[in-house]
């Protein structure tokens, strides 16, 4: 039975299935694909759950991504839910064009399909090395610590030129930054530590360039040290926790059905299967924030300048008007056009890299350990996360 809708509910976060968004989001989408949403500070904004509506807003430059206007839909201990500050230097995800365009132009060429394919042999070696280590140590193992986290961490460190010896500190701070369990104060400390680390690295690259992305930007762009450090932290954090979440959560899902494990290892279905996993799991589980710069009449609704809008990417990716039987995982479906990487000018700059890592990761894992399975009861697997939904620990055996 459909629960009664209150005119201004808070964002639903309770899941009945670990791999699917809260079912209330489907009820909202069916009845009011754009509806009022109450934010943790009591402010009334909007929640978008329909695929078509989400895509139109993300493609429309009347809707701003500036952090001054952003409000987070879920409370974090001690945090002011209204971010309310101008973008940090280099954090172009929090800027609008033309400021945003300046950064995006400088970086776009570094993340093309060709560029990321050049990295693929190296990534395959990293994956194989980690699987060898797992095999040698024998089961059980924590798939997050031994596989899902180190692969993207190493890849992004290599791309940017972050020495691997600094990885432990970097990983710790990155996790604190995105954890729902950390306080606002801890978040700020982690951010300061990451930025300080990047500043030092940039100073070194300005005098002694290497063949990495930060060295190229330090020499071929007009970005100053603060902007470069910001770009560095943004790429490190965005490029690391996201792919780690997808590798962990996706592997957990794939191991629950032998047919899926077979489909992900078959070369003819692997690429499409990765796309479907991205759609089905949509790890940006609280969606992305936007705000109208001017009053906008949208399908008969007045979205006022400055109001907060949360675009639920998971709900949009389960819209039956766009995907047939959207709540069914079908690794052979054409899942292209999903919004897991967002849409419009802010669409994920690292999506080619992410796809390449996932395409290298899952097939190798299930090719090597076709009988991979949980080593603990499913109730003991802790799921969740602040920025991205994922699995914290995943004890597995084979
Ligand atoms: C499966 C992995 C990933 C997912 C699901 C993901 C998802 C997203 C989404 C939804 C956005 C749009 C945010 C918005 O509209 O406000 C975004 C933007 C962004 N992503 Fe990713 N991402 C992933 C991997 C990566 C990687 C590997 C990198 C870096 C190497 C990266 C860097 C960025 C950056 C810099 C932006 C901001 C782009 C802009 O504002 O122009 N992401 N990502």
Coordinates of C-alpha atoms and ligand atoms in Angstrom, one line a residue:
X1 CA 0.0 0.0 0.0
X2 CA 1.3 3.5 -0.8
X3 CA 2.1 5.5 2.3
X4 CA 0.5 8.9 2.6
X5 CA 2.8 11.7 1.5
X6 CA 3.4 14.6 3.8
X7 CA 3.9 17.9 1.9
X8 CA 7.4 18.4 3.2
X9 CA 9.2 15.2 4.1
X10 CA 12.9 15.0 4.7
X11 CA 15.1 13.0 2.3
X12 CA 14.4 9.3 2.8
X13 CA 17.6 7.4 3.6
X14 CA 16.3 4.0 5.0
X15 CA 16.9 1.1 2.6
X16 CA 15.1 -2.2 2.6
X17 CA 17.6 -3.7 0.1
X18 CA 21.3 -2.8 0.4
X19 CA 21.6 -2.3 -3.3
X20 CA 18.5 -0.2 -4.0
X21 CA 17.6 3.3 -3.1
X22 CA 14.9 3.9 -0.4
X23 CA 11.6 2.7 -1.8
X24 CA 9.9 5.9 -0.8
X25 CA 11.8 7.6 -3.5
X26 CA 9.9 5.6 -6.1
X27 CA 6.6 6.6 -4.6
X28 CA 7.7 10.3 -4.8
X29 CA 8.8 9.8 -8.4
X30 CA 5.5 8.3 -9.4
X31 CA 3.4 10.9 -7.7
X32 CA 5.4 14.1 -7.8
X33 CA 8.7 13.8 -9.7
X34 CA 9.5 17.3 -8.3
X35 CA 8.3 17.8 -4.7
X36 CA 8.9 19.9 -1.6
X37 CA 11.8 18.6 0.6
X38 CA 12.6 19.7 4.1
X39 CA 16.3 20.2 4.8
X40 CA 17.9 19.4 8.2
X41 CA 17.9 23.1 9.1
X42 CA 14.2 23.3 8.5
X43 CA 14.5 25.1 5.2
X44 CA 12.0 24.1 2.5
X45 CA 13.5 23.2 -0.9
X46 CA 12.9 20.7 -3.6
X47 CA 13.6 17.1 -4.4
X48 CA 13.8 15.9 -8.0
X49 CA 13.3 12.2 -8.6
X50 CA 12.2 11.9 -12.3
X51 CA 14.8 11.1 -14.9
X52 CA 13.6 13.7 -17.5
X53 CA 13.3 16.4 -14.9
X54 CA 16.7 15.7 -13.4
X55 CA 18.4 15.8 -16.8
X56 CA 16.7 19.0 -17.8
X57 CA 17.7 20.8 -14.6
X58 CA 21.3 19.5 -14.8
X59 CA 21.6 20.8 -18.4
X60 CA 20.1 24.2 -17.6
X61 CA 22.5 26.9 -16.7
X62 CA 19.8 28.8 -14.8
X63 CA 20.5 26.2 -12.1
X64 CA 23.7 27.0 -10.2
X65 CA 26.2 24.6 -8.6
X66 CA 27.9 27.4 -6.6
X67 CA 28.7 26.3 -3.1
X68 CA 27.2 29.6 -1.7
X69 CA 23.8 28.3 -2.7
X70 CA 24.3 24.6 -1.8
X71 CA 22.5 22.9 1.1
X72 CA 23.1 19.3 2.0
X73 CA 19.9 17.3 2.4
X74 CA 21.2 15.0 5.2
X75 CA 22.6 16.2 8.5
X76 CA 26.2 15.6 9.4
X77 CA 27.1 15.9 13.1
X78 CA 28.0 19.5 13.9
X79 CA 27.9 20.6 10.3
X80 CA 25.9 23.6 9.1
X81 CA 23.7 22.1 6.4
X82 CA 24.0 25.3 4.5
X83 CA 27.5 25.3 3.1
X84 CA 27.2 29.0 2.3
X85 CA 30.8 29.7 1.5
X86 CA 32.3 30.6 -1.9
X87 CA 34.1 27.7 -3.7
X88 CA 37.6 26.9 -2.4
X89 CA 40.3 27.8 -4.9
X90 CA 40.3 25.1 -7.6
X91 CA 37.1 23.4 -6.5
X92 CA 35.4 23.8 -9.9
X93 CA 32.6 21.4 -8.9
X94 CA 31.3 24.3 -6.8
X95 CA 31.5 26.9 -9.6
X96 CA 29.4 28.0 -12.5
X97 CA 30.6 29.0 -16.0
X98 CA 32.6 30.9 -16.9
X99 CA 34.8 30.3 -13.8
X100 CA 34.1 26.6 -14.1
X101 CA 34.9 26.5 -17.8
X102 CA 38.4 27.8 -17.2
X103 CA 39.3 24.7 -15.1
X104 CA 37.3 22.2 -17.1
X105 CA 39.1 23.3 -20.4
X106 CA 42.5 22.9 -18.8
X107 CA 41.6 19.4 -17.5
X108 CA 39.4 17.9 -20.1
X109 CA 42.3 16.7 -22.3
X110 CA 43.9 14.8 -19.4
X111 CA 40.8 12.5 -19.1
X112 CA 40.0 11.6 -22.6
X113 CA 39.3 7.9 -23.5
X114 CA 42.7 7.8 -25.3
X115 CA 44.6 9.1 -22.3
X116 CA 42.9 6.7 -19.9
X117 CA 43.4 3.8 -22.2
X118 CA 47.1 4.5 -22.1
X119 CA 47.0 3.8 -18.4
X120 CA 45.1 0.5 -18.8
X121 CA 48.1 -1.8 -19.0
X122 CA 49.5 -0.3 -15.8
X123 CA 46.1 -0.7 -14.0
X124 CA 45.8 -4.3 -15.2
X125 CA 49.2 -5.0 -13.6
X126 CA 48.2 -3.3 -10.4
X127 CA 45.0 -5.4 -10.3
X128 CA 46.8 -8.7 -11.1
X129 CA 49.4 -7.9 -8.4
X130 CA 46.7 -7.4 -5.7
X131 CA 44.9 -10.6 -6.7
X132 CA 48.2 -12.5 -6.5
X133 CA 48.7 -11.1 -3.0
X134 CA 45.2 -12.2 -2.0
X135 CA 45.7 -15.7 -3.5
X136 CA 49.1 -16.1 -1.7
X137 CA 47.7 -15.0 1.7
X138 CA 44.6 -17.3 1.2
X139 CA 41.0 -16.7 2.4
X140 CA 39.4 -14.9 4.2
X141 CA 40.3 -11.4 3.2
X142 CA 38.7 -8.0 3.4
X143 CA 38.0 -7.1 -0.2
X144 CA 37.8 -3.4 0.6
X145 CA 41.3 -3.1 2.2
X146 CA 43.0 -5.5 -0.1
X147 CA 41.4 -4.7 -3.4
X148 CA 38.7 -2.0 -3.7
X149 CA 40.5 0.8 -1.9
X150 CA 44.2 0.4 -3.0
X151 CA 43.5 0.0 -6.8
X152 CA 41.9 3.5 -7.3
X153 CA 44.1 5.0 -4.7
X154 CA 47.2 3.9 -6.6
X155 CA 45.8 4.9 -9.9
X156 CA 44.9 8.4 -8.9
X157 CA 48.2 8.8 -7.1
X158 CA 50.1 7.8 -10.2
X159 CA 48.1 10.0 -12.5
X160 CA 48.7 13.0 -10.3
X161 CA 52.2 12.1 -9.3
X162 CA 51.5 11.6 -5.6
X163 CA 54.3 9.5 -4.1
X164 CA 53.0 6.1 -3.0
X165 CA 54.7 6.4 0.3
X166 CA 52.3 9.2 1.2
X167 CA 49.3 7.0 0.5
X168 CA 48.4 6.0 4.1
X169 CA 48.0 9.6 5.3
X170 CA 46.2 10.6 2.1
X171 CA 43.8 7.7 2.3
X172 CA 43.0 8.3 6.0
X173 CA 42.2 12.0 5.4
X174 CA 40.2 11.3 2.3
X175 CA 38.0 8.7 4.2
X176 CA 37.5 11.2 7.1
X177 CA 36.5 13.9 4.6
X178 CA 33.6 11.8 3.2
X179 CA 32.6 9.8 6.3
X180 CA 29.2 10.4 7.7
X181 CA 30.7 9.4 11.1
X182 CA 33.2 12.3 11.2
X183 CA 32.3 15.6 12.7
X184 CA 32.5 18.9 10.8
X185 CA 35.7 19.7 12.7
X186 CA 37.3 16.5 11.6
X187 CA 36.2 17.1 8.1
X188 CA 37.9 20.6 8.1
X189 CA 41.1 19.1 9.6
X190 CA 41.2 16.4 6.9
X191 CA 40.7 19.0 4.2
X192 CA 43.5 21.2 5.6
X193 CA 45.9 18.2 5.8
X194 CA 45.2 17.2 2.2
X195 CA 45.6 20.7 0.9
X196 CA 48.8 21.3 2.8
X197 CA 50.2 18.0 1.4
X198 CA 49.3 19.1 -2.2
X199 CA 50.8 22.5 -1.7
X200 CA 54.1 20.9 -0.8
X201 CA 54.0 18.6 -3.8
X202 CA 53.2 21.4 -6.2
X203 CA 56.2 23.5 -4.9
X204 CA 58.4 20.5 -5.7
X205 CA 56.9 20.0 -9.2
X206 CA 57.3 23.6 -10.1
X207 CA 61.0 23.3 -9.6
X208 CA 61.5 19.7 -10.7
X209 CA 58.7 18.6 -13.1
X210 CA 57.9 15.0 -13.8
X211 CA 55.6 13.4 -16.3
X212 CA 52.5 13.6 -14.2
X213 CA 49.3 15.7 -14.5
X214 CA 50.2 18.1 -11.7
X215 CA 53.6 18.8 -13.2
X216 CA 51.9 19.5 -16.6
X217 CA 49.4 21.8 -15.0
X218 CA 52.1 23.6 -13.0
X219 CA 54.0 24.4 -16.2
X220 CA 51.4 24.7 -18.9
X221 CA 48.6 26.6 -17.2
X222 CA 48.0 29.9 -15.5
X223 CA 46.7 28.2 -12.3
X224 CA 48.3 29.6 -9.1
X225 CA 49.5 27.3 -6.3
X226 CA 46.2 27.5 -4.3
X227 CA 44.1 26.7 -7.3
X228 CA 46.4 23.8 -8.3
X229 CA 46.3 22.4 -4.7
X230 CA 42.5 22.7 -4.8
X231 CA 42.3 20.8 -8.2
X232 CA 44.7 18.2 -6.8
X233 CA 42.6 17.6 -3.7
X234 CA 39.4 17.5 -5.7
X235 CA 40.8 14.9 -8.1
X236 CA 42.4 12.8 -5.4
X237 CA 39.3 12.6 -3.3
X238 CA 36.7 12.4 -6.1
X239 CA 38.8 9.9 -8.0
X240 CA 39.5 7.6 -5.1
X241 CA 36.5 7.0 -2.8
X242 CA 34.1 6.8 -5.7
X243 CA 35.8 4.0 -7.6
X244 CA 36.6 2.3 -4.4
X245 CA 32.9 2.3 -3.5
X246 CA 31.9 0.9 -6.9
X247 CA 34.5 -1.8 -6.7
X248 CA 33.5 -2.9 -3.2
X249 CA 29.7 -2.6 -3.5
X250 CA 29.6 -3.9 -7.1
X251 CA 31.7 -7.0 -6.2
X252 CA 29.3 -7.6 -3.2
X253 CA 26.3 -7.5 -5.6
X254 CA 28.0 -9.6 -8.3
X255 CA 29.0 -12.4 -5.8
X256 CA 25.4 -12.9 -4.8
X257 CA 24.5 -14.5 -8.1
X258 CA 26.8 -16.9 -10.0
X259 CA 25.3 -15.9 -13.4
X260 CA 26.3 -12.3 -12.8
X261 CA 29.9 -13.2 -11.9
X262 CA 30.0 -15.1 -15.3
X263 CA 28.6 -12.2 -17.2
X264 CA 31.1 -9.7 -15.8
X265 CA 34.0 -12.0 -16.9
X266 CA 32.7 -12.6 -20.5
X267 CA 34.5 -10.1 -22.8
X268 CA 31.4 -9.5 -24.9
X269 CA 29.2 -8.5 -21.9
X270 CA 31.7 -7.0 -19.5
X271 CA 31.6 -3.3 -20.7
X272 CA 27.8 -3.2 -20.8
X273 CA 27.7 -4.9 -17.4
X274 CA 29.8 -2.2 -15.8
X275 CA 27.4 0.4 -17.2
X276 CA 24.4 -1.4 -15.7
X277 CA 26.2 -1.7 -12.3
X278 CA 26.8 2.1 -12.4
X279 CA 23.1 2.7 -13.1
X280 CA 21.8 0.2 -10.7
X281 CA 24.0 1.2 -7.7
X282 CA 24.3 5.0 -8.4
X283 CA 26.6 5.6 -5.4
X284 CA 25.9 9.4 -5.2
X285 CA 23.0 8.3 -3.0
X286 CA 21.9 11.7 -1.7
X287 CA 22.0 13.2 -5.1
X288 CA 23.6 16.4 -6.3
X289 CA 22.6 20.0 -5.2
X290 CA 21.6 22.9 -7.4
X291 CA 19.8 26.2 -6.9
X292 CA 18.0 28.5 -9.4
X293 CA 19.8 31.8 -10.1
X294 CA 16.5 33.4 -11.1
X295 CA 12.9 32.4 -10.5
X296 CA 12.1 29.5 -12.9
X297 CA 8.7 28.2 -14.0
X298 CA 9.4 24.5 -14.3
X299 CA 6.4 22.3 -15.5
X300 CA 4.0 24.7 -13.7
X301 CA 6.0 24.9 -10.5
X302 CA 7.7 28.1 -9.4
X303 CA 11.3 27.3 -8.4
X304 CA 12.4 30.5 -6.7
X305 CA 15.9 32.0 -6.9
X306 CA 18.1 30.8 -4.1
X307 CA 15.9 27.8 -3.2
X308 CA 17.8 24.5 -2.7
X309 CA 17.2 21.6 -5.0
X310 CA 18.4 18.0 -4.5
X311 CA 18.5 16.0 -7.6
X312 CA 18.3 12.3 -6.7
X313 CA 20.4 10.5 -9.2
X314 CA 19.5 7.1 -7.7
X315 CA 15.8 7.8 -8.1
X316 CA 16.2 9.1 -11.6
X317 CA 18.2 6.0 -12.7
X318 CA 15.3 3.8 -11.5
X319 CA 12.7 5.8 -13.5
X320 CA 10.5 3.3 -15.5
X321 CA 9.9 6.0 -18.1
X322 CA 13.5 5.7 -19.1
X323 CA 14.6 2.2 -18.2
X324 CA 12.4 -0.9 -18.6
X325 CA 12.0 -2.8 -15.3
X326 CA 14.5 -0.5 -13.7
X327 CA 14.6 -2.3 -10.3
X328 CA 15.9 -5.5 -12.0
X329 CA 19.7 -5.8 -12.4
X330 CA 20.1 -6.8 -16.1
X331 CA 23.8 -6.9 -17.0
X332 CA 22.9 -7.3 -20.7
X333 CA 20.6 -4.2 -21.0
X334 CA 21.7 -1.0 -22.7
X335 CA 22.1 1.1 -19.6
X336 CA 23.8 4.0 -21.4
X337 CA 22.3 7.4 -20.7
X338 CA 22.2 6.8 -17.0
X339 CA 22.9 9.7 -14.6
X340 CA 25.4 8.0 -12.3
X341 CA 28.1 10.4 -13.5
X342 CA 25.7 13.4 -13.4
X343 CA 24.8 15.4 -16.5
X344 CA 25.5 18.8 -18.1
X345 CA 28.6 20.9 -17.6
X346 CA 29.5 19.2 -14.3
X347 CA 29.2 15.7 -15.6
X348 CA 32.0 13.6 -14.1
X349 CA 35.4 14.5 -15.6
X350 CA 36.8 11.2 -14.5
X351 CA 34.2 8.9 -16.0
X352 CA 36.5 7.4 -18.6
X353 CA 39.1 6.6 -15.9
X354 CA 36.4 5.2 -13.6
X355 CA 35.0 2.9 -16.3
X356 CA 38.5 1.7 -17.3
X357 CA 39.3 0.8 -13.6
X358 CA 36.0 -1.0 -13.2
X359 CA 36.4 -2.8 -16.5
X360 CA 39.9 -3.9 -15.5
X361 CA 38.9 -4.7 -11.9
X362 CA 35.7 -6.8 -11.8
X363 CA 36.5 -9.3 -14.6
X364 CA 39.9 -10.0 -13.2
X365 CA 38.6 -10.5 -9.7
X366 CA 35.8 -12.9 -10.7
X367 CA 38.0 -14.6 -13.4
X368 CA 40.6 -15.3 -10.7
X369 CA 38.1 -16.2 -7.9
X370 CA 34.9 -17.4 -9.6
X371 CA 33.5 -18.8 -6.3
X372 CA 34.1 -15.5 -4.4
X373 CA 31.5 -15.2 -1.6
X374 CA 30.9 -13.5 1.8
X375 CA 32.9 -14.9 4.7
X376 CA 30.4 -13.5 7.2
X377 CA 26.6 -13.4 7.5
X378 CA 25.2 -10.6 5.3
X379 CA 23.8 -8.8 8.5
X380 CA 27.4 -8.1 9.5
X381 CA 28.3 -6.2 6.3
X382 CA 28.1 -2.4 7.1
X383 CA 26.9 -0.2 4.3
X384 CA 26.4 3.5 4.0
X385 CA 28.5 6.6 3.6
X386 CA 28.3 10.4 3.5
X387 CA 29.1 11.4 -0.1
X388 CA 29.0 8.0 -1.7
X389 CA 27.2 4.9 -0.7
X390 CA 29.4 1.9 -0.3
X391 CA 30.6 -1.0 1.8
X392 CA 33.0 -0.4 4.7
X393 CA 34.4 -3.9 5.1
X394 CA 33.7 -6.9 2.9
X395 CA 35.1 -10.2 4.4
X396 CA 35.2 -12.7 1.6
X397 CA 36.3 -16.3 0.9
X398 CA 36.7 -18.4 -2.2
Ligands
LIG1 C1 32.4 5.4 -10.3 C2 33.1 6.4 -10.0 C3 32.6 7.9 -10.1 C4 31.3 8.3 -9.9 C5 30.0 7.5 -9.7 C6 31.3 9.8 -10.1 C7 30.2 10.6 -10.0 C8 30.3 12.0 -10.3 C9 29.1 12.8 -10.3 C10 27.7 12.4 -10.1 C11 29.5 14.1 -10.6 C12 28.7 15.3 -10.8 C13 28.6 16.2 -9.6 C14 27.6 17.4 -9.8 O1 27.0 17.5 -10.8 O2 27.5 18.2 -8.9 C15 31.0 14.0 -10.7 C16 31.8 15.1 -10.9 C17 33.2 15.0 -10.8 N1 34.0 13.9 -10.7 FE1 33.3 12.0 -10.6 N2 32.6 10.1 -10.3 C18 33.4 9.0 -10.3 C19 34.8 8.9 -10.5 C20 35.6 10.0 -10.7 C21 37.0 10.0 -10.9 C22 37.8 8.7 -11.1 C23 37.5 11.3 -10.9 C24 38.9 11.8 -11.1 C25 39.8 11.3 -11.6 C26 36.3 12.1 -10.7 C27 36.4 13.5 -10.6 C28 35.3 14.3 -10.7 C29 35.3 15.8 -10.8 C30 36.6 16.6 -10.7 C31 34.0 16.2 -10.9 C32 33.6 17.7 -11.0 C33 33.4 18.0 -12.5 C34 32.9 19.4 -12.7 O3 32.3 20.0 -11.8 O4 33.0 19.8 -13.9 N3 35.2 11.3 -10.6 N4 31.4 12.7 -10.5

